[in-house]
Coordinates of C-alpha atoms in Angstrom, one line a residue:
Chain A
X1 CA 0.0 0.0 0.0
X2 CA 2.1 3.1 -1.4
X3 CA 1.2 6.6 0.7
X4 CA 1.7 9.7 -0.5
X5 CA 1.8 13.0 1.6
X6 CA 0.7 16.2 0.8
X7 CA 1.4 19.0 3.4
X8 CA 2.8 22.6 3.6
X9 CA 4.2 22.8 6.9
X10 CA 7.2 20.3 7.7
X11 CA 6.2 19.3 10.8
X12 CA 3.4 18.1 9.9
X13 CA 4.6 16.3 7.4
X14 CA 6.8 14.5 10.2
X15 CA 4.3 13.6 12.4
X16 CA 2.3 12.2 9.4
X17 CA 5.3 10.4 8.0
X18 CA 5.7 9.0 11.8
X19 CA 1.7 8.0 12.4
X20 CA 1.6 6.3 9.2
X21 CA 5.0 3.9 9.7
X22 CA 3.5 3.0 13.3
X23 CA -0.4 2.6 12.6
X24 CA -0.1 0.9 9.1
X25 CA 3.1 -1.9 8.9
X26 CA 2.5 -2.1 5.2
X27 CA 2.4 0.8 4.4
X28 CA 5.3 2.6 1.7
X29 CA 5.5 5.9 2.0
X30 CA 6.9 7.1 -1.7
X31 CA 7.2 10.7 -1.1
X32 CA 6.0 13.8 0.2
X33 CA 5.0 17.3 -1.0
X34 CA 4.0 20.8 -0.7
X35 CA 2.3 22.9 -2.9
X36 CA -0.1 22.4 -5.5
X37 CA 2.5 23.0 -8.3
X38 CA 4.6 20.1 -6.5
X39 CA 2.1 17.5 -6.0
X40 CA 0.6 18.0 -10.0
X41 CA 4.4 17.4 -11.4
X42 CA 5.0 14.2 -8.5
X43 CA 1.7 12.6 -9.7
X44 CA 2.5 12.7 -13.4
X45 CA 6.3 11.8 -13.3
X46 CA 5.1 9.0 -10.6
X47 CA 2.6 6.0 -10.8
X48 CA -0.6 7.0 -8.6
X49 CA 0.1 5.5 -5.2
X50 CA -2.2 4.5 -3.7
X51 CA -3.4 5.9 -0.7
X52 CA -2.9 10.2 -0.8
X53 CA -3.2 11.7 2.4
X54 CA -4.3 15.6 1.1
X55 CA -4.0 18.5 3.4
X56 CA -6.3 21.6 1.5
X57 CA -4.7 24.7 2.5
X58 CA -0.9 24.4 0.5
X59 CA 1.2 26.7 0.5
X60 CA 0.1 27.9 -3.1
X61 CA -3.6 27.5 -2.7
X62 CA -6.3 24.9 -1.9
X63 CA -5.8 21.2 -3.2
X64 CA -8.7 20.9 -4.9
X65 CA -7.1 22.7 -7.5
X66 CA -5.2 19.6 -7.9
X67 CA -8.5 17.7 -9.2
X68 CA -9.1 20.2 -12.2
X69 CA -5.0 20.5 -13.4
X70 CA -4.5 16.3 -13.1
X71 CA -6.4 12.8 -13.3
X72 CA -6.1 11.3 -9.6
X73 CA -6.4 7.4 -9.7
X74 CA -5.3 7.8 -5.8
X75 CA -7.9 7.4 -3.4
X76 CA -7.5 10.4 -1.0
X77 CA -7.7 10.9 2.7
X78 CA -8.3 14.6 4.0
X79 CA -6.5 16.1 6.5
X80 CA -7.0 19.4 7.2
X81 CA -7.8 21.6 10.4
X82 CA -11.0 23.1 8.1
X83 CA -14.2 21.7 8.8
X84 CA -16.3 23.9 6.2
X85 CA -14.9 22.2 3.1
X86 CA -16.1 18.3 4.0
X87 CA -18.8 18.6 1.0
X88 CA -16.5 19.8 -1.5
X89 CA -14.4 16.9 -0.3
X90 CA -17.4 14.4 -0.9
X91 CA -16.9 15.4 -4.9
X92 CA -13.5 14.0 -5.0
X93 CA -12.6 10.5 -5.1
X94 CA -12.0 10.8 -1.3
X95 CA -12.9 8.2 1.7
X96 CA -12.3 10.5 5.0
X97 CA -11.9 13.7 6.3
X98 CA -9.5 13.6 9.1
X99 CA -9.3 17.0 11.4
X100 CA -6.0 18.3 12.7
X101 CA -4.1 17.6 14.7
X102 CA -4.8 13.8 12.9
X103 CA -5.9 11.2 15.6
X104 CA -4.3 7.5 15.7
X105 CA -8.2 6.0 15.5
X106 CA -8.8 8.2 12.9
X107 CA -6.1 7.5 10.6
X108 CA -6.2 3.9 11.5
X109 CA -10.0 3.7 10.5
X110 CA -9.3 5.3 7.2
X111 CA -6.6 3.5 6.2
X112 CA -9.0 0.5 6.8
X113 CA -12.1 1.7 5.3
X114 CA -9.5 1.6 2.1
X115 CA -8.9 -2.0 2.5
X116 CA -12.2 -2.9 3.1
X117 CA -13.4 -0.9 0.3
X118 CA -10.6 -2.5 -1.9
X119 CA -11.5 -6.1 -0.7
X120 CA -14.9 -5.9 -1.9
X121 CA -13.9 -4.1 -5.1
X122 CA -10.8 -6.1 -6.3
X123 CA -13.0 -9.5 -6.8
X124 CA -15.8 -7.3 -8.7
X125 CA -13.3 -6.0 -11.2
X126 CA -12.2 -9.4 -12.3
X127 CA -16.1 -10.9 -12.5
X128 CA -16.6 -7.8 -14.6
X129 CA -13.4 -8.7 -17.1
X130 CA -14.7 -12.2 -17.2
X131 CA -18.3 -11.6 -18.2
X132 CA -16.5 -9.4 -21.4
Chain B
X1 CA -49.6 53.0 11.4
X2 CA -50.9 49.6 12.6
X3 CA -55.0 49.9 11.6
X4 CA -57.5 50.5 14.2
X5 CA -58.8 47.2 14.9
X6 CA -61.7 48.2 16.8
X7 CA -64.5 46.8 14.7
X8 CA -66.2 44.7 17.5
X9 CA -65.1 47.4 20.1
X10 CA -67.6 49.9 18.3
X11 CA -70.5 47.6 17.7
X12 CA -71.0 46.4 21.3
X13 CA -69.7 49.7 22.8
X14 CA -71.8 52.1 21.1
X15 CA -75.0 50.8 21.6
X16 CA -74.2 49.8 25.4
X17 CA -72.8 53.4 25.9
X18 CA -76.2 54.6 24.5
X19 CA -78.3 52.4 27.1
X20 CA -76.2 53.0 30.2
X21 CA -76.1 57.0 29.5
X22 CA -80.1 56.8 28.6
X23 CA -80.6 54.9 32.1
X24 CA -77.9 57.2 34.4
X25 CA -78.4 60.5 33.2
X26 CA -81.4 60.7 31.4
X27 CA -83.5 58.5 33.2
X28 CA -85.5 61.3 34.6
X29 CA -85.3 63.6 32.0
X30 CA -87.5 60.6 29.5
X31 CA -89.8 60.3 31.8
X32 CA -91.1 64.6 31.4
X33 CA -91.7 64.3 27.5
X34 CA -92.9 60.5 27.6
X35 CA -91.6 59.1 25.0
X36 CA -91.2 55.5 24.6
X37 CA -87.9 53.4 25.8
X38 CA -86.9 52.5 22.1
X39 CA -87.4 56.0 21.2
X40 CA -84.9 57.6 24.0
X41 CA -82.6 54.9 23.4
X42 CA -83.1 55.7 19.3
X43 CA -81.8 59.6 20.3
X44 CA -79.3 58.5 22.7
X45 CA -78.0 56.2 20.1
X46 CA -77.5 58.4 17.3
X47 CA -75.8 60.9 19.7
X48 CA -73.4 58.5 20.9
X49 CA -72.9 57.2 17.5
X50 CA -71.5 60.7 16.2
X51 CA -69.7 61.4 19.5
X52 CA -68.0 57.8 19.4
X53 CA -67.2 58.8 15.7
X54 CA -65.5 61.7 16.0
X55 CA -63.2 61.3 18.8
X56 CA -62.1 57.9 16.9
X57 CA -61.1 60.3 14.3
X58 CA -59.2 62.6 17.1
X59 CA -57.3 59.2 17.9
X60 CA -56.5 58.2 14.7
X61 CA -55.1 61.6 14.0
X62 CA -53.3 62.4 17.2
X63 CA -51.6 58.8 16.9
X64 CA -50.0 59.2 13.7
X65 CA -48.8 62.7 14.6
X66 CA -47.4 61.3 18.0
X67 CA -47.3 57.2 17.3
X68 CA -43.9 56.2 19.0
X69 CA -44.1 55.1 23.2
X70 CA -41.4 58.1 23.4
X71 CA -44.3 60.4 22.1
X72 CA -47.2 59.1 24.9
X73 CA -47.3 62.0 26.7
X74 CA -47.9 64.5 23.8
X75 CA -50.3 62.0 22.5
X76 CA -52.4 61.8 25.5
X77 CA -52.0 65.7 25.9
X78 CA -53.3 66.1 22.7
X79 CA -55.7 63.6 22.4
X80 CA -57.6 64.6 25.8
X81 CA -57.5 68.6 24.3
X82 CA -59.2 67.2 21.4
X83 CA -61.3 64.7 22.6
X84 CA -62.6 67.2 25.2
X85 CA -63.1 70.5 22.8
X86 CA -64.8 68.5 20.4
X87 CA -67.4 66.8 22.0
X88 CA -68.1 70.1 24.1
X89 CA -68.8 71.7 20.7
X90 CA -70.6 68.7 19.3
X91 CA -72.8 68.5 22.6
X92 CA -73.0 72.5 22.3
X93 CA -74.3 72.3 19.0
X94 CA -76.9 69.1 19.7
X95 CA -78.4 70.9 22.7
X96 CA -78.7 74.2 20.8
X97 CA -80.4 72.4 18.4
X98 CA -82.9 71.2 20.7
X99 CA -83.1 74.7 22.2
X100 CA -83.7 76.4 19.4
X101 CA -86.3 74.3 17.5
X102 CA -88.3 73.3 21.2
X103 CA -87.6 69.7 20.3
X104 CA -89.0 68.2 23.6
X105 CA -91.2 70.9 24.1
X106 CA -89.5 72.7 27.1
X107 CA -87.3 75.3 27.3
X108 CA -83.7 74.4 27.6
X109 CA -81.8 76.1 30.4
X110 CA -77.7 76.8 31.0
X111 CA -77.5 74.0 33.5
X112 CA -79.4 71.6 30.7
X113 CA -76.4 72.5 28.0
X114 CA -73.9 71.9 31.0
X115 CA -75.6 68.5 31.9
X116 CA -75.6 67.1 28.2
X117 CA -72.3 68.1 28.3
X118 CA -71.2 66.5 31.5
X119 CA -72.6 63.5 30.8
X120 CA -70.8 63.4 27.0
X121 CA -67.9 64.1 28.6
X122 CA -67.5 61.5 31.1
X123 CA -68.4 58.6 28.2
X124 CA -66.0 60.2 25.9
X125 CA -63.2 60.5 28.3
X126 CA -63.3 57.3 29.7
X127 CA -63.8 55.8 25.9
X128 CA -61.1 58.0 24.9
X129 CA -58.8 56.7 27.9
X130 CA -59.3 52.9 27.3
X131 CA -58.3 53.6 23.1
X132 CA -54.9 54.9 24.6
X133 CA -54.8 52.6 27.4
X134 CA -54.5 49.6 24.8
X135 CA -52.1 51.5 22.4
X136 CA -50.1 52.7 25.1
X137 CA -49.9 49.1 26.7
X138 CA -48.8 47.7 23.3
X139 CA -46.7 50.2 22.5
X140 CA -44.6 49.0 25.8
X141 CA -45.3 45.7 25.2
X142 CA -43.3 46.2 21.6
X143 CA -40.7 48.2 23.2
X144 CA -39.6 45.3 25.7
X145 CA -39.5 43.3 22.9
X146 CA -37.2 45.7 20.9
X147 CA -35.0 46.2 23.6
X148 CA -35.0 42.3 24.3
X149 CA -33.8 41.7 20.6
X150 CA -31.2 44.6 20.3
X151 CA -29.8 43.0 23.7
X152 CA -29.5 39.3 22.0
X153 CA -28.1 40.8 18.4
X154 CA -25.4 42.9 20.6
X155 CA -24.5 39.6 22.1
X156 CA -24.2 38.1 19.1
X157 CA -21.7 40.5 17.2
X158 CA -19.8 40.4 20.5
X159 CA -19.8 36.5 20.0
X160 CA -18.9 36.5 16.3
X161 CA -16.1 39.1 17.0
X162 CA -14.0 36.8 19.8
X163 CA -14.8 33.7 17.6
X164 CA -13.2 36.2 14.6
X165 CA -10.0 36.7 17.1
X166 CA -10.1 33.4 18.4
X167 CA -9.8 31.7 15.2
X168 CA -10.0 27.9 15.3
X169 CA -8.2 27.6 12.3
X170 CA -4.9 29.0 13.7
X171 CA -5.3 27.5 16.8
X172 CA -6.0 23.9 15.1
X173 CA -2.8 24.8 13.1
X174 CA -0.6 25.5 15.9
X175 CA -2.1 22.4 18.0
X176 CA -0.9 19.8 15.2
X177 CA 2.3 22.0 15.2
X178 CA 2.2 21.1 18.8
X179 CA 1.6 17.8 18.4
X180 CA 4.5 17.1 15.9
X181 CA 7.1 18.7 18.2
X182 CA 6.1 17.0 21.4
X183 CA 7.7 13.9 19.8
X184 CA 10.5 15.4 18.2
X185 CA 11.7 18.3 20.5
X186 CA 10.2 18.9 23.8
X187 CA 12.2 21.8 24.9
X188 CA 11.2 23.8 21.5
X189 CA 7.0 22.2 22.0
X190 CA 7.9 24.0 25.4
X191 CA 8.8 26.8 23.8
X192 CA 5.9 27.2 21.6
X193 CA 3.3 26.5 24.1
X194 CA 4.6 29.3 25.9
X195 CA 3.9 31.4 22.8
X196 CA 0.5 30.0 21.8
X197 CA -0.6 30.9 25.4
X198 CA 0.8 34.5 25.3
X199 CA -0.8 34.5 21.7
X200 CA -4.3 33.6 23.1
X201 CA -4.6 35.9 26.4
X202 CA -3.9 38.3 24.2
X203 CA -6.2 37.4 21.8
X204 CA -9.0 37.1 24.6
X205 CA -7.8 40.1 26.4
X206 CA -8.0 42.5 23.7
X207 CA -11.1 42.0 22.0
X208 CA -12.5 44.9 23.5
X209 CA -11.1 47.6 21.2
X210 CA -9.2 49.9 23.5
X211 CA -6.0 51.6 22.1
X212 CA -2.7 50.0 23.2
X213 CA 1.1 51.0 22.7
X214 CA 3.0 49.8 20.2
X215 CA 5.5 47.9 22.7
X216 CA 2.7 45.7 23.9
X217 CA 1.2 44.9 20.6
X218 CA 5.1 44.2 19.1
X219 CA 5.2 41.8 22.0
X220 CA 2.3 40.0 20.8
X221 CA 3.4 40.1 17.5
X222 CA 6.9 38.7 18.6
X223 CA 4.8 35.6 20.2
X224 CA 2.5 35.5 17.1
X225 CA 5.6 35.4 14.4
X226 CA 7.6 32.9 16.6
X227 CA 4.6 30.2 16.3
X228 CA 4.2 31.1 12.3
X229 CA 8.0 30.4 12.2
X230 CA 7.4 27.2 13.7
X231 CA 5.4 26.1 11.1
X232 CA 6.7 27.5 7.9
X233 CA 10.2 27.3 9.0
X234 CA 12.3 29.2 6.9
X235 CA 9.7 29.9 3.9
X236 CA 8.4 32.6 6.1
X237 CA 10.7 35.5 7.1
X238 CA 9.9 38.6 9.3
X239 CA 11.6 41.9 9.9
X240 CA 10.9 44.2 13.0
X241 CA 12.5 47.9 12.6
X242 CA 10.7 49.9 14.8
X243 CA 12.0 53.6 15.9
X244 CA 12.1 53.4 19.8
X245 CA 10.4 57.0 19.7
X246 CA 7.3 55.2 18.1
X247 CA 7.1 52.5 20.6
X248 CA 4.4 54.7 22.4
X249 CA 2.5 55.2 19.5
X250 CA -1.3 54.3 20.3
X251 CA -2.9 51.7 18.1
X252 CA -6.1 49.7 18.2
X253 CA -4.8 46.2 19.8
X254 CA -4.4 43.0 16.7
X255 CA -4.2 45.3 14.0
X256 CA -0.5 44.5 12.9
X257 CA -2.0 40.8 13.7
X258 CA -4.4 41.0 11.5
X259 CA -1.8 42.7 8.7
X260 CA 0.5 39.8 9.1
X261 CA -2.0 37.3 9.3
X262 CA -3.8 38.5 5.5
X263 CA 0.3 38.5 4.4
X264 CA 0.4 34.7 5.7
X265 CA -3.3 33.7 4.3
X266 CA -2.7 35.2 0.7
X267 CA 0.5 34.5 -0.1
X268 CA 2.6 31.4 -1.4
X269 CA 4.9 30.1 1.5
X270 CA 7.3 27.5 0.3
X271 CA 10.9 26.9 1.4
X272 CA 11.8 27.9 -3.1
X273 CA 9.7 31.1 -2.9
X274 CA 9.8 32.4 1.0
X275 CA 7.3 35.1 2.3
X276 CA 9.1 37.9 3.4
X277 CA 7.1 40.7 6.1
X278 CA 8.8 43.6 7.2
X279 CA 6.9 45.6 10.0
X280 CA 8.7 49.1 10.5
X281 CA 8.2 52.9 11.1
X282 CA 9.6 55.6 9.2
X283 CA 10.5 58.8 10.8
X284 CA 6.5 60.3 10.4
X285 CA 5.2 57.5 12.4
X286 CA 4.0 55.7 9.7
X287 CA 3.7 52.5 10.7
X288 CA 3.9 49.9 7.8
X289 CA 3.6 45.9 7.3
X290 CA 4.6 45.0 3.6
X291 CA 5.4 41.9 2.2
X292 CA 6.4 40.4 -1.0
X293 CA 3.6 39.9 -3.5
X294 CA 3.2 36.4 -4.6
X295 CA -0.4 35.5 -4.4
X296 CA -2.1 31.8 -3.8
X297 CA -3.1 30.4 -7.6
X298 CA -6.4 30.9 -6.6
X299 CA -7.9 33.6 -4.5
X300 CA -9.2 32.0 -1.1
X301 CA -12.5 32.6 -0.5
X302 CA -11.7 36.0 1.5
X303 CA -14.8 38.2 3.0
X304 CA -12.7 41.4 2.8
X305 CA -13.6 41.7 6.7
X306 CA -10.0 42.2 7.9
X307 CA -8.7 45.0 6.1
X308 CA -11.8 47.1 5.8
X309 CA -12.2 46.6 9.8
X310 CA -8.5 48.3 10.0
X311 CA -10.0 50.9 7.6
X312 CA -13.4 51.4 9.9
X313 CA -11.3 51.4 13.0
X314 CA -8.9 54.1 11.5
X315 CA -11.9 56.8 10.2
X316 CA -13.4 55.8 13.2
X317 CA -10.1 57.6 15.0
X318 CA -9.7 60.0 12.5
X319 CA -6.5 59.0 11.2
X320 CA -5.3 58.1 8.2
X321 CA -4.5 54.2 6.5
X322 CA -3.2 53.5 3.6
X323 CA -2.9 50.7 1.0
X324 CA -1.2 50.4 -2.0
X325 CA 1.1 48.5 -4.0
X326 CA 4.7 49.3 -4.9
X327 CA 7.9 47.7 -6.5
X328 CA 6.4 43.8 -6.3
X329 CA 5.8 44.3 -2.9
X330 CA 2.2 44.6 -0.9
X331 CA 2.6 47.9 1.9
X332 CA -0.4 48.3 4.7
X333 CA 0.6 51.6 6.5
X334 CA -1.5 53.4 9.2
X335 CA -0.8 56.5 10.8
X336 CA -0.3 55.8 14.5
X337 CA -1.6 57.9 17.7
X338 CA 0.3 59.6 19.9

């Protein structure tokens, strides 16, 4: 399970980076970004990971720009210390909306909603290929 | 003005005035010219009906002139003039009409213009009284209600204003800030805490608007910065030159915070591109906060509130603020007090 971070502030990234590698043992984290700009240019040099945990307020704007300038295959996990924008995260491939400072439980019960979600969907992709 | 809603008010009234006059004051008075019941009551009827009429239009009139509670006194001043001369002169005119023409077949003397009058009188007064009694007493009623409502919306912009200084999304910012450096360095999570919790009783402690010197405020600012350098590292950058003669220089309290705060929330910070503030005076007390121009891709959804409250608070002292743009670089100056 490849994890991507995008946040501005270092620190954050850090504690992230630190969460993840305790909370999730296989978890790869394949790199971490900053901006806007940064995280458009990583995704298109780079295979989608896939898990992206997305901060919204970058340090060039808000990350939902990143939707309309690239295709994200990723599926996306919120974290941001802004409540108002959980609808406008709904229209994104996204599957949580974690609230800073990020809680263990929280990140933990994201990280399995994507399994779970993955489980169910892996098998249904193949039945689909077969019935073509 | 609300309509008269005295419909029912005049169709029982009228009549019942009419009966209880006919029986108290002219009771005896029926009995000399012998007419029958239904005829008195018929006269008394019409006479009350006019009388009844005509003062209503004294308090329609004397209401709008003087409709507000603030006005009562007026209105009942003039209302009882009115109500009084008019129904004199209506009574006047009734009983000289029965004078003159010898309507009940007796001579009508001074004391029988004086009783008509009398008796008009007291039904118009107290008719008159009860119309301003229920005006007045809604009137109050509306006026408690007023004053209720102005009480709650004044606690609510008082709310909205500390939740503006508080700002849960610094504070949630600074917390996860916090939170990082508690693992990695607890003498600099020290550190900051100290500075978040200057930060806030300042925050908290200020709301209120009162002027405060430029020392205290730089303090705060001082605080403020160190936490924002915390977090952005070294894509943020700050400057302080202030003249120690303007360091008693009166300004409303978080007004450089809110300057450096619109910098920090418009701006691109990144380690490549670093936001760079400068806070300083020049020699006319100007006081300025600038910083390089390098706008977020796309405008956040900003309400303007910030700068314009600087503005308000500034005509509000009668001093002059300033905003303009100049060589690539973004300058709020305000003129401070001394």
């Amino acid at each position: 399970m490849t994890v991507l971070i995008v946040e501005d502030e270092e620190l954050a990234v850090e504690k992230l980076e630190h969460m993840v590698a305790e909370i999730e043992k296989e978890a790869e984290l394949v790199g971490s970004v900053s901006s806007i700009k940064g995280t458009v240019e990583w995704l298109n040099k780079n295979d989608a990971p896939d898990i992206i945990l997305l901060d919204i307020e970058l340090s060039d704007g808000q990350s939902f720009e990143i939707f309309k300038q690239t295709e994200v295959e990723s599926t996306v996990i919120f974290t941001t210390s802004y409540d108002e924008y959980a609808i406008k995260a709904f229209k994104v491939n996204s599957i949580d909306y974690l609230l800073k400072p990020v809680q263990k439980e929280d990140l933990k019960a994201a990280f399995d909603k994507y399994k779970k979600l993955n489980t169910i969907n892996k098998p249904l992709g193949k039945e689909t290929l077969n019935i073509q | 003005m609300e309509k008269l809603n005295d419909k029912w008010y005049r169709i029982i009234g009228i009549p019942a005035v009419a009966l209880v006059s006919n029986i108290i004051f002219y009771y005896d008075m029926n009995k000399r010219h012998g007419f029958s019941f239904w005829m008195d009551y018929l006269y008394s009827l019409v006479t009350a009906f006019i009388i009844w009429e005509v003062n209503r239009q004294i308090i329609i009139y004397t209401r709008k002139k003087f409709s507000s509670y603030r006005q009562s006194i007026k209105r009942i001043k003039w209302t009882a003039i009115g109500i009084v001369s008019i129904t004199t002169i209506i009574v006047f005119l009734i009983s000289l009409f029965y004078d003159v023409t010898d309507y009940w077949g007796y001579d009508y003397t001074a004391e029988n213009y004086l009783y008509n009058i009398f008796a008009a009188l007291t039904y118009a007064v107290i008719i008159g009284g009860i119309y301003e009694a229920i005006y007045y007493f809604r009137k109050w009623k509306n006026i408690e209600v007023e004053a209720e409502m102005l009480k709650k919306e004044n606690l609510q912009s008082q709310l909205d204003s500390l939740k503006q200084q508080v700002n849960p999304h610094f504070l949630f910012n600074s917390l996860n800030t916090l939170s990082s450096l508690m693992r990695k360095d607890v003498n600099k999570a020290e550190k900051f805490l100290d500075e978040l919790s200057k930060v806030y009783r300042y925050l908290l402690r200020n709301n209120e608007g009162e002027l405060i010197n430029l020392t205290t405020e730089l303090q705060f600012i001082e605080s403020f910065v160190h936490l924002l350098k915390t977090r952005y590292g070294d894509a943020l950058q700050m400057t302080i030159s202030v003249d120690e003669v303007a360091k008693n220089l009166l300004l409303p309290p978080l007004t450089l915070q809110l300057l450096v705060e619109n910098a920090v929330k418009h701006n691109i910070i990144d380690k490549q591109m670093p936001l760079l503030i400068t806070l300083e005076t020049d020699d006319q007390s100007w006081l300025s906060v600038s910083n390089n121009l390098q706008k977020k891709s796309i405008s956040l959804p900003s309400n303007k509130v910030g700068l314009s409250n600087i503005a308000g608070k500034y005509k509000l002292l009668e001093q002059p603020s300033n905003y303009y743009i100049r060589n690539e670089r973004k300058i709020y100056s305000i003129n401070s007090l001394n």
